[in-house]
Every structure is written in structure tokens, then in C-alpha cells.
CSV table of N, CA and C in Angstrom, one decimal:
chain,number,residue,atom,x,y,z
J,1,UNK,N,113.6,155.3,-56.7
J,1,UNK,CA,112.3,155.4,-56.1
J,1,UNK,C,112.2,154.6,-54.8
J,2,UNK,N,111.7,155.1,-53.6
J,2,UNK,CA,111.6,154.4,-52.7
J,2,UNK,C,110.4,154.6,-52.0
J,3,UNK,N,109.4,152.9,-51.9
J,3,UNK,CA,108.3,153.1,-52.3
J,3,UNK,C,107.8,153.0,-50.9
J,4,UNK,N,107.4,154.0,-49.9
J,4,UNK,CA,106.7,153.0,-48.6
J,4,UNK,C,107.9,153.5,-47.8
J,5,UNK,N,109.0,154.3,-47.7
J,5,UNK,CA,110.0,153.9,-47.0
J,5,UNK,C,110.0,154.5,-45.6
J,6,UNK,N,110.2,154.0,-44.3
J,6,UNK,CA,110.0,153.9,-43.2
J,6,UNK,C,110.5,154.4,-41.9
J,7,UNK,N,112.0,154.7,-42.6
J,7,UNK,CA,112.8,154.7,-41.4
J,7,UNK,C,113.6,156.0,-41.9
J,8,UNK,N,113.5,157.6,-41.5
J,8,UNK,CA,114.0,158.6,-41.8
J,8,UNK,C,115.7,158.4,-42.6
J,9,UNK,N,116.4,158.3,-41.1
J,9,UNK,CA,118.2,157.8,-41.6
J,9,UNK,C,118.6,156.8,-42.9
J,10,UNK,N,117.6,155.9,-42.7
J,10,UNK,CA,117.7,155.9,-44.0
J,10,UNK,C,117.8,156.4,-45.6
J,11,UNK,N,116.3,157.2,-45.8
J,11,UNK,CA,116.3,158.4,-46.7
J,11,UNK,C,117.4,158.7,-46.7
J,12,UNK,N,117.6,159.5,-46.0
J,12,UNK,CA,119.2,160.5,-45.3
J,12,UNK,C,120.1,160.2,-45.8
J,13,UNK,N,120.3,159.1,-45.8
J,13,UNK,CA,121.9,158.3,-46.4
J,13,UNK,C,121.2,157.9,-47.9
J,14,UNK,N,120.2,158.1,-48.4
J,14,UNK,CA,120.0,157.4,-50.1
J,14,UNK,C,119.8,159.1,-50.1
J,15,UNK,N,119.2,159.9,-49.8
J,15,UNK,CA,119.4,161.2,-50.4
J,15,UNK,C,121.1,161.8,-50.0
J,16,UNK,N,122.0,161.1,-49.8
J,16,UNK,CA,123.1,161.7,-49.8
J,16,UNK,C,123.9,161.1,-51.0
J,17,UNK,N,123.5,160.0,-51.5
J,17,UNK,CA,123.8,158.9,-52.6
J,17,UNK,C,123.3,159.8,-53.9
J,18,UNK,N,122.1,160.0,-53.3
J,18,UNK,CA,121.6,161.0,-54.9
J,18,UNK,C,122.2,162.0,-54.8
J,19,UNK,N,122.8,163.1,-53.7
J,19,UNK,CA,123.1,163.9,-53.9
J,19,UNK,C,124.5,163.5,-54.9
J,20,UNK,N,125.5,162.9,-53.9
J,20,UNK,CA,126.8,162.6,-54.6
J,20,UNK,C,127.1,162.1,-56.2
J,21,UNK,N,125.9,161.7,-56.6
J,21,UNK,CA,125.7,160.9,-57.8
J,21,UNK,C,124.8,161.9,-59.0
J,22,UNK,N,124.3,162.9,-58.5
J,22,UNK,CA,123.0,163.0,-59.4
J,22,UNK,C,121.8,162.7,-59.7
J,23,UNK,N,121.7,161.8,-58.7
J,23,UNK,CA,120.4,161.4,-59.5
J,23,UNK,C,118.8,161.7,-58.3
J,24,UNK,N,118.1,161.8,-58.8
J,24,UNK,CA,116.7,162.5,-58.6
J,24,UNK,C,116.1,161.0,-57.4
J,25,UNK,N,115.4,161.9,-56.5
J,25,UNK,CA,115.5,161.2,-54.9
J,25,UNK,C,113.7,160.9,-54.9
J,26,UNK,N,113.0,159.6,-55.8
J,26,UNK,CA,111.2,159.8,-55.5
J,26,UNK,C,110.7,159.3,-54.2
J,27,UNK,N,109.8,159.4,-53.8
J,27,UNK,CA,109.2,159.2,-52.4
J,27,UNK,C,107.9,158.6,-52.8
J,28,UNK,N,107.6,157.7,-52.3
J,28,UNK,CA,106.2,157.2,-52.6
J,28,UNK,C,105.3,157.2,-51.1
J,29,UNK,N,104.0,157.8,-51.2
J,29,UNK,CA,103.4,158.0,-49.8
J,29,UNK,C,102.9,156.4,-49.4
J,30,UNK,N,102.8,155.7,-48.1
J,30,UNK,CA,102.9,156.7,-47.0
J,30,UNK,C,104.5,156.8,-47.0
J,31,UNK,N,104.9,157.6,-45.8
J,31,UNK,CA,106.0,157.7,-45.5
J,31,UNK,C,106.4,157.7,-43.7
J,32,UNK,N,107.4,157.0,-43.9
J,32,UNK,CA,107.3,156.9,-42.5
J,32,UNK,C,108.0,157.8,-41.5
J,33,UNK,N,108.1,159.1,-41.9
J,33,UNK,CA,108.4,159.9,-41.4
J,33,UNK,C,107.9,161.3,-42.3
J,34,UNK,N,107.8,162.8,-41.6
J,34,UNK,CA,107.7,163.5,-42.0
J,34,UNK,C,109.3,164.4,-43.1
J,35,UNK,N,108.5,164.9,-44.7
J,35,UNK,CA,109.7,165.5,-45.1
J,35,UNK,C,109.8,167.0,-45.3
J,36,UNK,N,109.1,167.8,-44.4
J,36,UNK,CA,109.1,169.1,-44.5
J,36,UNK,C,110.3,169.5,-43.8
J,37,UNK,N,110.8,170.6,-44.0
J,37,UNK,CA,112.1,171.5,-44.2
J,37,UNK,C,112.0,171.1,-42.8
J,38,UNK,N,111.4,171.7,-41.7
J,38,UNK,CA,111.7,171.9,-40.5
J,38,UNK,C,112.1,170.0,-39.8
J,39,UNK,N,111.4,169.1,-40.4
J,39,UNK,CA,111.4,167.5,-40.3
J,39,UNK,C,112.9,166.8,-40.9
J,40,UNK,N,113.2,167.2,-42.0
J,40,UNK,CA,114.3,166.9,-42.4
J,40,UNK,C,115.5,167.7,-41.7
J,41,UNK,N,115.5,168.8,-41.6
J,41,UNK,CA,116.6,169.4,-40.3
J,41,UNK,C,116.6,168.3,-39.1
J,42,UNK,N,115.6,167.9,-38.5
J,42,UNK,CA,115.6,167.2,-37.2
J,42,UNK,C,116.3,166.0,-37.4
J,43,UNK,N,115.6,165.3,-38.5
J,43,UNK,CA,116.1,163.4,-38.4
J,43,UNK,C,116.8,163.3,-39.4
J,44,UNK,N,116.9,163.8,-40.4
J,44,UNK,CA,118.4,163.6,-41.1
J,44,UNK,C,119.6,164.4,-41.3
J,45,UNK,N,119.6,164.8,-40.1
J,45,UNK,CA,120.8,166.1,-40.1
J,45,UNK,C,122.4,165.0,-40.0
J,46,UNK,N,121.8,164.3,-39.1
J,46,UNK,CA,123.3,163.4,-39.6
J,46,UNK,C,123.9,162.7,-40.5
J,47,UNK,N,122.8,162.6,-41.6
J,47,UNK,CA,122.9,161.4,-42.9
J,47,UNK,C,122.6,162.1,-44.1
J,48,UNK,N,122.2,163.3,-43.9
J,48,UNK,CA,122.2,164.0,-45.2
J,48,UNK,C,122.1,165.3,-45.0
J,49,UNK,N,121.4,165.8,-44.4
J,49,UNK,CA,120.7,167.2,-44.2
J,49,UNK,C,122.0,168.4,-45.1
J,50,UNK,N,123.2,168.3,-45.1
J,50,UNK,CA,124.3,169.1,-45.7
J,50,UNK,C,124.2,169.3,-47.0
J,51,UNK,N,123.6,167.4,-48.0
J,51,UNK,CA,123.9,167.7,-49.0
J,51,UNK,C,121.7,167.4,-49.8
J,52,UNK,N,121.0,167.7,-48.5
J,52,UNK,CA,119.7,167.7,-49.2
J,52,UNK,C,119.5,168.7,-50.2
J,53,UNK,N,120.2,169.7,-50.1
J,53,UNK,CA,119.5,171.1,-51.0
J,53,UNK,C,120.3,170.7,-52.3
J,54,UNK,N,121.2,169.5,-53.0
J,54,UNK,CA,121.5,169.2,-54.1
J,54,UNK,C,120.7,167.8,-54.6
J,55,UNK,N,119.6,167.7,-53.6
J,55,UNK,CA,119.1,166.7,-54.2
J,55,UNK,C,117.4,167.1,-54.7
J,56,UNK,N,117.3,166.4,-56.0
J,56,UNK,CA,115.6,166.7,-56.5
J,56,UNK,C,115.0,165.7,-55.5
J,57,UNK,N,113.8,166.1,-54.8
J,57,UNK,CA,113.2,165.0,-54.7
J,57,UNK,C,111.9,165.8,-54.9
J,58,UNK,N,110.9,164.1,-55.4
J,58,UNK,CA,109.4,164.4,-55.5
J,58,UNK,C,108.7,163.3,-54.7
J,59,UNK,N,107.5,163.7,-54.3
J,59,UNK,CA,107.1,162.9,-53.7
J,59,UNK,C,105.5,162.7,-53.9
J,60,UNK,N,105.1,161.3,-53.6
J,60,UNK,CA,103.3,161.0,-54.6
J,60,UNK,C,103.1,160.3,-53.7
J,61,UNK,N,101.7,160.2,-54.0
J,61,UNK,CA,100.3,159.8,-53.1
J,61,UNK,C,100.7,158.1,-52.9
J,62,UNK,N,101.4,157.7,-53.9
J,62,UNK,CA,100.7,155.9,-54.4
J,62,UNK,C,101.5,155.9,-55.6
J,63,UNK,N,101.9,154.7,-56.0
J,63,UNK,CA,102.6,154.3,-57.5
J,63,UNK,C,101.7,154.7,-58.7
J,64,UNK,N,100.5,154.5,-58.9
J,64,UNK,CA,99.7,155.1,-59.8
J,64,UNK,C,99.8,156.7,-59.8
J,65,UNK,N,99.9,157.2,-58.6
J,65,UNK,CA,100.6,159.0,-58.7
J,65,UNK,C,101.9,158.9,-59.9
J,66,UNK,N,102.9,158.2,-59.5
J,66,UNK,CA,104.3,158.4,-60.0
J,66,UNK,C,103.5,157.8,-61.2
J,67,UNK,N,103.4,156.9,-61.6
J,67,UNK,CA,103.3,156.3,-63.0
J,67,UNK,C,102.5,157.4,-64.4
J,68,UNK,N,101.7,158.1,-63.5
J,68,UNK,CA,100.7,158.8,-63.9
J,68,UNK,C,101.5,160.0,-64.4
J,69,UNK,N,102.4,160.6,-63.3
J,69,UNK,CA,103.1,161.9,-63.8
J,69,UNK,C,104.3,161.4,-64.7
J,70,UNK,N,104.9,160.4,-64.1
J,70,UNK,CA,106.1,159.5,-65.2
J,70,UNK,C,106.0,158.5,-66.0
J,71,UNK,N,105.2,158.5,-66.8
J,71,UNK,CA,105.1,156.9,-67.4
J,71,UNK,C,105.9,156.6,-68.0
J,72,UNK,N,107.2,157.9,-68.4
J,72,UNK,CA,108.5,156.9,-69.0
J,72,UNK,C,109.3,156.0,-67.9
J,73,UNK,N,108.7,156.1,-66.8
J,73,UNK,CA,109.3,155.0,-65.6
J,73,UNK,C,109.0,153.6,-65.8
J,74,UNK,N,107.2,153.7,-66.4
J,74,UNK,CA,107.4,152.3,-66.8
J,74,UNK,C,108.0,151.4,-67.8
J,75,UNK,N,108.6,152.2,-69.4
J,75,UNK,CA,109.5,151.5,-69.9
J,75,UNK,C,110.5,151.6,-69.6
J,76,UNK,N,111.5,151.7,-68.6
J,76,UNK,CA,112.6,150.6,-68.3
J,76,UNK,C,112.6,150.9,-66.7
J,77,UNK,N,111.7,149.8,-66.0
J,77,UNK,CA,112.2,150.0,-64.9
J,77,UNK,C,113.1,149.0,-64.2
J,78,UNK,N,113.6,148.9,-62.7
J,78,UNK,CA,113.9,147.9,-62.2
J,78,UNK,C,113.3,147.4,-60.8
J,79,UNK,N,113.0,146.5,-60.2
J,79,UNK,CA,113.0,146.6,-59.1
J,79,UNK,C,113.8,145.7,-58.2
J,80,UNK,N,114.1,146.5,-57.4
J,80,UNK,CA,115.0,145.9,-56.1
J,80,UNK,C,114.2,144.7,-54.8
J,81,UNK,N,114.5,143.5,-55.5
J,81,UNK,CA,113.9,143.0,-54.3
J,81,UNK,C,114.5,141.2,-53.7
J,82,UNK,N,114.5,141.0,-52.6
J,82,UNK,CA,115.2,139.5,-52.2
J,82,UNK,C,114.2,138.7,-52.8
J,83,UNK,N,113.3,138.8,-53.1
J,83,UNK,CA,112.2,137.9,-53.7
J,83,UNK,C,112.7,137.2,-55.3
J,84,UNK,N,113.6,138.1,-56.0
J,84,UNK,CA,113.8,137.7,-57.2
J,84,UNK,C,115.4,136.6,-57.7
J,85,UNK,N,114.5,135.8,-59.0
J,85,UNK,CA,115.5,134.8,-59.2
J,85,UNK,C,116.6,135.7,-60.1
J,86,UNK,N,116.8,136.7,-60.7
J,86,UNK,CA,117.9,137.2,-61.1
J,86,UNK,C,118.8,138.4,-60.7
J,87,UNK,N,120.4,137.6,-60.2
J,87,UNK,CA,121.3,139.0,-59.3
J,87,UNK,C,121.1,140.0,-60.0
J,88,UNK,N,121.6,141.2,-59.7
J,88,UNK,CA,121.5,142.3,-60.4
J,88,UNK,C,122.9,142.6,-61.8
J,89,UNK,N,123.9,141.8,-61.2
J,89,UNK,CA,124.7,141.7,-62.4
J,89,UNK,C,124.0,141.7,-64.0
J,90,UNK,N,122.7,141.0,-64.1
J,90,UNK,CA,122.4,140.2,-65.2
J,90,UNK,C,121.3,142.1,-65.9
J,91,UNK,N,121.5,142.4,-65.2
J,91,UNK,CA,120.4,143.8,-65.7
J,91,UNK,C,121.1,144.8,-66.4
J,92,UNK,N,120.5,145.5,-67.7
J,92,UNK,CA,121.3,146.0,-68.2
J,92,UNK,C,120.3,147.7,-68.3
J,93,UNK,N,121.2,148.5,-67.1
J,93,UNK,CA,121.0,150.1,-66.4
J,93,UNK,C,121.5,150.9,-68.1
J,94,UNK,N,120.3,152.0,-68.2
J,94,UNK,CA,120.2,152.8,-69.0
J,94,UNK,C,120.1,153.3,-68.6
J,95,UNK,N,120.4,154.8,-69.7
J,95,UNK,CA,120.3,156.1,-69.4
J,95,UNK,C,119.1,156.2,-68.8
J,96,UNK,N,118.5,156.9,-67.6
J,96,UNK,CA,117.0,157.1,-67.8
J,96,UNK,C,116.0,155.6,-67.4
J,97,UNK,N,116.8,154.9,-66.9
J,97,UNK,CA,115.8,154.2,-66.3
J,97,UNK,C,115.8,154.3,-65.1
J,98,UNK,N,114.8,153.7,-64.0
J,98,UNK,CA,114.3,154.1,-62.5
J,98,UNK,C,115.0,152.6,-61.7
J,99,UNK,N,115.3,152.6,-60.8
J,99,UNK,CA,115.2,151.6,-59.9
J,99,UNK,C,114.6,152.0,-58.9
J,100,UNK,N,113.6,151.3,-58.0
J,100,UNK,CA,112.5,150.9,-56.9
J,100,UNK,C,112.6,150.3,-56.2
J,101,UNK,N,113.1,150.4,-55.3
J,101,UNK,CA,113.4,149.8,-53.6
J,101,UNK,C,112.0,150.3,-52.8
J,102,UNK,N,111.9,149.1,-51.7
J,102,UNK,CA,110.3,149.0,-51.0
J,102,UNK,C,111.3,148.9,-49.8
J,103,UNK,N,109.8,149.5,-49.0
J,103,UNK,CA,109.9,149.9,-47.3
J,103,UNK,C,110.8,148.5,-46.7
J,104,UNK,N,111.9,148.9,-45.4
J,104,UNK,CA,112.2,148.1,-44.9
J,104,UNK,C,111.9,147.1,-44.5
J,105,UNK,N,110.8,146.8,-44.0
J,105,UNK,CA,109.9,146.0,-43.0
J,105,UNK,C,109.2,144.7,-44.5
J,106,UNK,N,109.1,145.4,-45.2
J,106,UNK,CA,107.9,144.4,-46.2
J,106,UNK,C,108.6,144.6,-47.7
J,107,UNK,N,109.7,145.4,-48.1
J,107,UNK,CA,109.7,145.3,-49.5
J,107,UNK,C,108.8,145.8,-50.4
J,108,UNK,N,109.2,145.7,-51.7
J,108,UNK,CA,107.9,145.9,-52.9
J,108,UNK,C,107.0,145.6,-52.9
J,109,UNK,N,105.9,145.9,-52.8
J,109,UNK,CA,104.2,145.4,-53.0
J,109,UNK,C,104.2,144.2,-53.9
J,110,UNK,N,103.5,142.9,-53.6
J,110,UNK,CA,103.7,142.3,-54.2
J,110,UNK,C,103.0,141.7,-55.6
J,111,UNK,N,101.9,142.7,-55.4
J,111,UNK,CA,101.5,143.0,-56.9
J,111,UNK,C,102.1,143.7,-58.1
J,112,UNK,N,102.8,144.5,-57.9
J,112,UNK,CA,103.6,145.2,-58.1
J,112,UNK,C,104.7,144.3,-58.7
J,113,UNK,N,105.6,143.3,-57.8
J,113,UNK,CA,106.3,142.9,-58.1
J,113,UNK,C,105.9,141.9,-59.5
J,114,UNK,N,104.9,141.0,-59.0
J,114,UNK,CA,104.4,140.4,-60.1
J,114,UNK,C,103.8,140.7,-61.3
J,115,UNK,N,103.8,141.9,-61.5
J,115,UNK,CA,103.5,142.8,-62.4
J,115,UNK,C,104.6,143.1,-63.2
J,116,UNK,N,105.9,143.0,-63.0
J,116,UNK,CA,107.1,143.7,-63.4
J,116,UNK,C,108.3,142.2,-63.4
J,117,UNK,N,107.5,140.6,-63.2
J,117,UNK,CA,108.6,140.0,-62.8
J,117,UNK,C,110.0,139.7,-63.2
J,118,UNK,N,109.8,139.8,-64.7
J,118,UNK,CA,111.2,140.2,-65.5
J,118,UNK,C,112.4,140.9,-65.1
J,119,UNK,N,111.6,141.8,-64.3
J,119,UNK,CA,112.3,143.3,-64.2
J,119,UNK,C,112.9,143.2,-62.9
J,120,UNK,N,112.5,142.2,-62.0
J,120,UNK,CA,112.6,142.3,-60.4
J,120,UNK,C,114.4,141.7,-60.4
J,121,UNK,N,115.3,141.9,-59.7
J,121,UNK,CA,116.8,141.7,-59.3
J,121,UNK,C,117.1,141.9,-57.8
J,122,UNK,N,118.0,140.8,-57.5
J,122,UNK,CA,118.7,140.7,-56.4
J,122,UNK,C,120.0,141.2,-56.3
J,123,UNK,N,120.1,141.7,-55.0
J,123,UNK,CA,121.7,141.6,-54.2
J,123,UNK,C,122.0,140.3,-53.7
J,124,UNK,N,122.7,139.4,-54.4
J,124,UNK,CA,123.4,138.2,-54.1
J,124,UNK,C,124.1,138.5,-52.2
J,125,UNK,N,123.6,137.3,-51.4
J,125,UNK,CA,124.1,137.6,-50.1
J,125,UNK,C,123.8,136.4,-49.7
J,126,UNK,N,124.5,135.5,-48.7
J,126,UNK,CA,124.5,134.6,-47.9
J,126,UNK,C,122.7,134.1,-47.7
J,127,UNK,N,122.5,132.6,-48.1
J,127,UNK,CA,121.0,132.4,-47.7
J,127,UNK,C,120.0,132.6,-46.2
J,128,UNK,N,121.7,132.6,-45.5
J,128,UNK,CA,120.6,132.8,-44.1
J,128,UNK,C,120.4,134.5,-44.1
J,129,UNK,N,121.1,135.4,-44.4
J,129,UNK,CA,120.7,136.5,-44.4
J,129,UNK,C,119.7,137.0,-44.9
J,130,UNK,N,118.5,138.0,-43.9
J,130,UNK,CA,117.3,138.0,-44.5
J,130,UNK,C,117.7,139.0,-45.5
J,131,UNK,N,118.5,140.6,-45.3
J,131,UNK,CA,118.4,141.5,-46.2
J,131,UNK,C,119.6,142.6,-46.3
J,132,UNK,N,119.9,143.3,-47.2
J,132,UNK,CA,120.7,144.3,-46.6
J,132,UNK,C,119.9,146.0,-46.1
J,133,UNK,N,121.1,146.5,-45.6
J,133,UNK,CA,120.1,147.8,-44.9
J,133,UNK,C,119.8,148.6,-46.4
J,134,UNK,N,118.5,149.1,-46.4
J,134,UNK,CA,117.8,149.9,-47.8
J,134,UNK,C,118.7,150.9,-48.5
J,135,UNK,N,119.4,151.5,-47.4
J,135,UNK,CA,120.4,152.7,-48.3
J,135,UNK,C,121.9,151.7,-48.6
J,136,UNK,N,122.3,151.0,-47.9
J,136,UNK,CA,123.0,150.2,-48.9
J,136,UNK,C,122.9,149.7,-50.4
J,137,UNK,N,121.8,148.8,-50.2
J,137,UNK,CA,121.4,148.4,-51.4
J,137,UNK,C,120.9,149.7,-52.3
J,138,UNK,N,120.3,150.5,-52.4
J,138,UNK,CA,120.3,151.6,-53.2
J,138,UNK,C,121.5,152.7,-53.6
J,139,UNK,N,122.7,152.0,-52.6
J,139,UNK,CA,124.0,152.7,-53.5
J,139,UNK,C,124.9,151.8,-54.5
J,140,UNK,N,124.6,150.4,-53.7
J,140,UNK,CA,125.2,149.6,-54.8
J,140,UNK,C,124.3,149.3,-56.0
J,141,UNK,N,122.9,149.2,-56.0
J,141,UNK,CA,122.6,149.4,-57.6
J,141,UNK,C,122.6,150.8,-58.3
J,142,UNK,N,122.7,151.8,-57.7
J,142,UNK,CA,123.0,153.1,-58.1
J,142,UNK,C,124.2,153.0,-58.9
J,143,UNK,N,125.1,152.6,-58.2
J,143,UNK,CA,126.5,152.7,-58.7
J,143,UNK,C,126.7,151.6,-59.7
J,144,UNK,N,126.3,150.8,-59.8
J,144,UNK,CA,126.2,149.6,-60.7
J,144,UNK,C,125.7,150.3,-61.9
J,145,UNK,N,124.5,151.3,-61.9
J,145,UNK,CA,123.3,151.8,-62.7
J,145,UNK,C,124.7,153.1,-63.1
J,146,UNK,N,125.2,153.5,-62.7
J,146,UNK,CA,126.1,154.4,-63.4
J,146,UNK,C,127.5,154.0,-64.2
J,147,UNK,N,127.6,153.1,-63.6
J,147,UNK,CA,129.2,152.2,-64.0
J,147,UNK,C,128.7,151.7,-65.4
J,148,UNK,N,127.7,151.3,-65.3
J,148,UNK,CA,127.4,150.8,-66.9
J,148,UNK,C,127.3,151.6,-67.9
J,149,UNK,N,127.0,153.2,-67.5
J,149,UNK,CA,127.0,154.1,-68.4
J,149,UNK,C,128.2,154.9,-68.1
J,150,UNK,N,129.1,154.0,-67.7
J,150,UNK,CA,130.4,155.4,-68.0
J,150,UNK,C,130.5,156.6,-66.9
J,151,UNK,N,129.7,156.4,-65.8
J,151,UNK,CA,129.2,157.6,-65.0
J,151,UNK,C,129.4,158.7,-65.1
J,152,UNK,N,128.4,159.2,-66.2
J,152,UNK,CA,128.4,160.4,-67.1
J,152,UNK,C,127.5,161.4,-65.6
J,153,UNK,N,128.4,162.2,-66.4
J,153,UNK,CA,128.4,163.8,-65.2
J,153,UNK,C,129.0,164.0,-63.8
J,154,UNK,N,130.6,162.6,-63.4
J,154,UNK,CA,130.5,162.8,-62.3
J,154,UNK,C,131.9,162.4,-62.6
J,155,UNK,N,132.5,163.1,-61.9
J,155,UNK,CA,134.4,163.7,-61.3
J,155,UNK,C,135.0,162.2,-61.1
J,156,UNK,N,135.7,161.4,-61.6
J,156,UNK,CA,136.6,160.3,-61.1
J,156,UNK,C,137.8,160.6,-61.1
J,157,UNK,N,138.3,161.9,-61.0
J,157,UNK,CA,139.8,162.6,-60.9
J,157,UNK,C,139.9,162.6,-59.8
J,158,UNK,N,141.0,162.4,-59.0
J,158,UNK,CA,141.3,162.6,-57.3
J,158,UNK,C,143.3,162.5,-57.0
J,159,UNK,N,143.9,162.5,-56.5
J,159,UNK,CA,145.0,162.4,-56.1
J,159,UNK,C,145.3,162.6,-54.7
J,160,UNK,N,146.4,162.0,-54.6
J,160,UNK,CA,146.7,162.8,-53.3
J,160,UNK,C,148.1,164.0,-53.1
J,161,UNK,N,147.7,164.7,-52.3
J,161,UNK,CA,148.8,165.9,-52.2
J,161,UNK,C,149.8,165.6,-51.5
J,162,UNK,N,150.8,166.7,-51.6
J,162,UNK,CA,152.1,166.3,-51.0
J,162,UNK,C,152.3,166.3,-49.3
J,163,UNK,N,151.1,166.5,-48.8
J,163,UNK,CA,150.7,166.7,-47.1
J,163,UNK,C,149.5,165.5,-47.7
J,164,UNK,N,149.5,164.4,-48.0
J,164,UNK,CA,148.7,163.5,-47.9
J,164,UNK,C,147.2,163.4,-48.1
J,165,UNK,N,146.9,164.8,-48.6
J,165,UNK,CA,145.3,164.7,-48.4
J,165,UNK,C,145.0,165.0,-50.0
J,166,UNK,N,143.4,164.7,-50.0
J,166,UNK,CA,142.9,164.0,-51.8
J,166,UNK,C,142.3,165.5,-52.1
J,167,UNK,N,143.3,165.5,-53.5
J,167,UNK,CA,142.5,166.3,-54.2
J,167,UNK,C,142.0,166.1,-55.5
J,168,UNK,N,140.6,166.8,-55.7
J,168,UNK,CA,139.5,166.5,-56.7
J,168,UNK,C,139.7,167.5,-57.8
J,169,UNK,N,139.5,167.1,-58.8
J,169,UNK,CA,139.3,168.0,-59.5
J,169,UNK,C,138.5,167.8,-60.5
């Protein structure tokens, strides 16, 4: 879920993460760019636009929208934020649970956060560093969030061929 998010190329590259992965792409309004067909052709053509048509996405007014149409979001969620005292190692990703990453510029609402403080986890990073970039951090708890279940529904087969190049299967 990405709540507030700001900066198109970004999306772009976390909707390329859901595409590659499976998993379902939420939008929480406002938004800092437009996501109609003709809008997504223009600004994420280089970060995703190839593999958007394999990704779900939905998108809502406000967290009270998403909570309202999902309320199995609120029993297990997580949220992503530099604010919190525990790394993300320490979280234990279920089937079916959500993680929530907030807009570049400000993060998770901080009501919000304090609302969920249990639940809030860090990416461990150098103290002077203020943050990492948003689609980063939403591929490494993605993949963290699948590694713990086995990453059910997704190809870890690969090789390489006798002209050097990987094949999948």
C-alpha cells in the first residue's frame, strides 16, 4: 500500500516489483501524479509501463476508504517507516498480510503510525542517512514478505545456456 505517494517513477518501479512478484499494487489518494491509462503511458513508461497490465492495482479516497473496503488489512498489517524502534528482520510476513509505505517527502501519517505502533519496522541504514528511495524499500520488504513464505507462486528455476544466456523455467 502506498499511502500519499508522490513521485510517478517511483510507482513505476513498485508496480514493476508487484508485477514480478504478484502481488496487488494499493494507491491511497492524494496522489502525486495522475494514473489514467493515457498518464501512466507518459511517466512510467520507463519503470514499468511493459509490465503494468500484470499488475492489480486499486486505488481510494483516504485510509478509512481502504480500511473500509479491506478490513482484513487491519489484522496483520505492517508499516514501513524510519520512525520505528524495530528492523524489519524482527516481523513475521504472512500470507495475506499488507505492508504500507508513506509518501516520499513525509512518510506515514503520524497518527496512523501511532495507531499501529507495534506494527511500525525499519530498514536498518547508517544514522546519518535520512532514508532509502520508496521503491527500494518496498522491494526489500516485499521480498523479505515472500522469503518467509517460501515464495509461493513464483519460478526460482533459472540456468544458464550453452551461449551464456539464463534460462527460466
Amino acid at each position: 500500500v502506498l499511502v500519499e505517494p508522490e513521485i510517478p517513477q517511483n510507482c513505476g518501479n513498485i508496480a514493476r516489483t508487484c508485477a514480478a512478484t504478484g502481488s496487488r499494487l494499493h494507491l491511497v489518494r492524494p496522489l502525486g501524479f495522475d494514473i489514467s491509462q493515457e498518464a501512466v503511458r507518459r511517466n512510467m513508461k520507463r519503470c514499468g509501463l511493459d509490465y503494468w497490465h500484470l499488475v492489480e492495482v486499486s486505488d481510494y479516497e483516504n485510509l478509512d476508504d481502504l480500511f473500509r473496503r479491506h478490513p482484513e488489512a487491519a489484522c496483520d498489517l505492517w508499516l514501513a517507516t524510519t520512525k520505528a524502534s524495530q528492523d524489519y528482520s524482527r516481523a513475521q510476513f504472512r500470507e495475506g498480510c499488507w505492508l504500507f509505505f508513506g509518501k516520499e517527502t513525509a512518510g506515514l501519517p503520524e497518527q496512523f503510525r501511532q495507531a499501529h505502533r507495534d506494527r511500525c519496522i525499519r530498514i536498518p541504514m547508517r544514522a546519518d542517512a535520512r532514508s532509502l528511495n520508496l521503491s527500494n524499500s518496498v522491494a526489500i520488504l516485499a521480498y523479505e514478505a515472500l522469503k518467509q513464505q517460501g515464495f509461493p507462486g513464483l519460478s526460482g528455476s533459472a540456468r544458464i545456456d550453452a551461449q551464456g544466456g539464463l534460462e527460466r523455467s
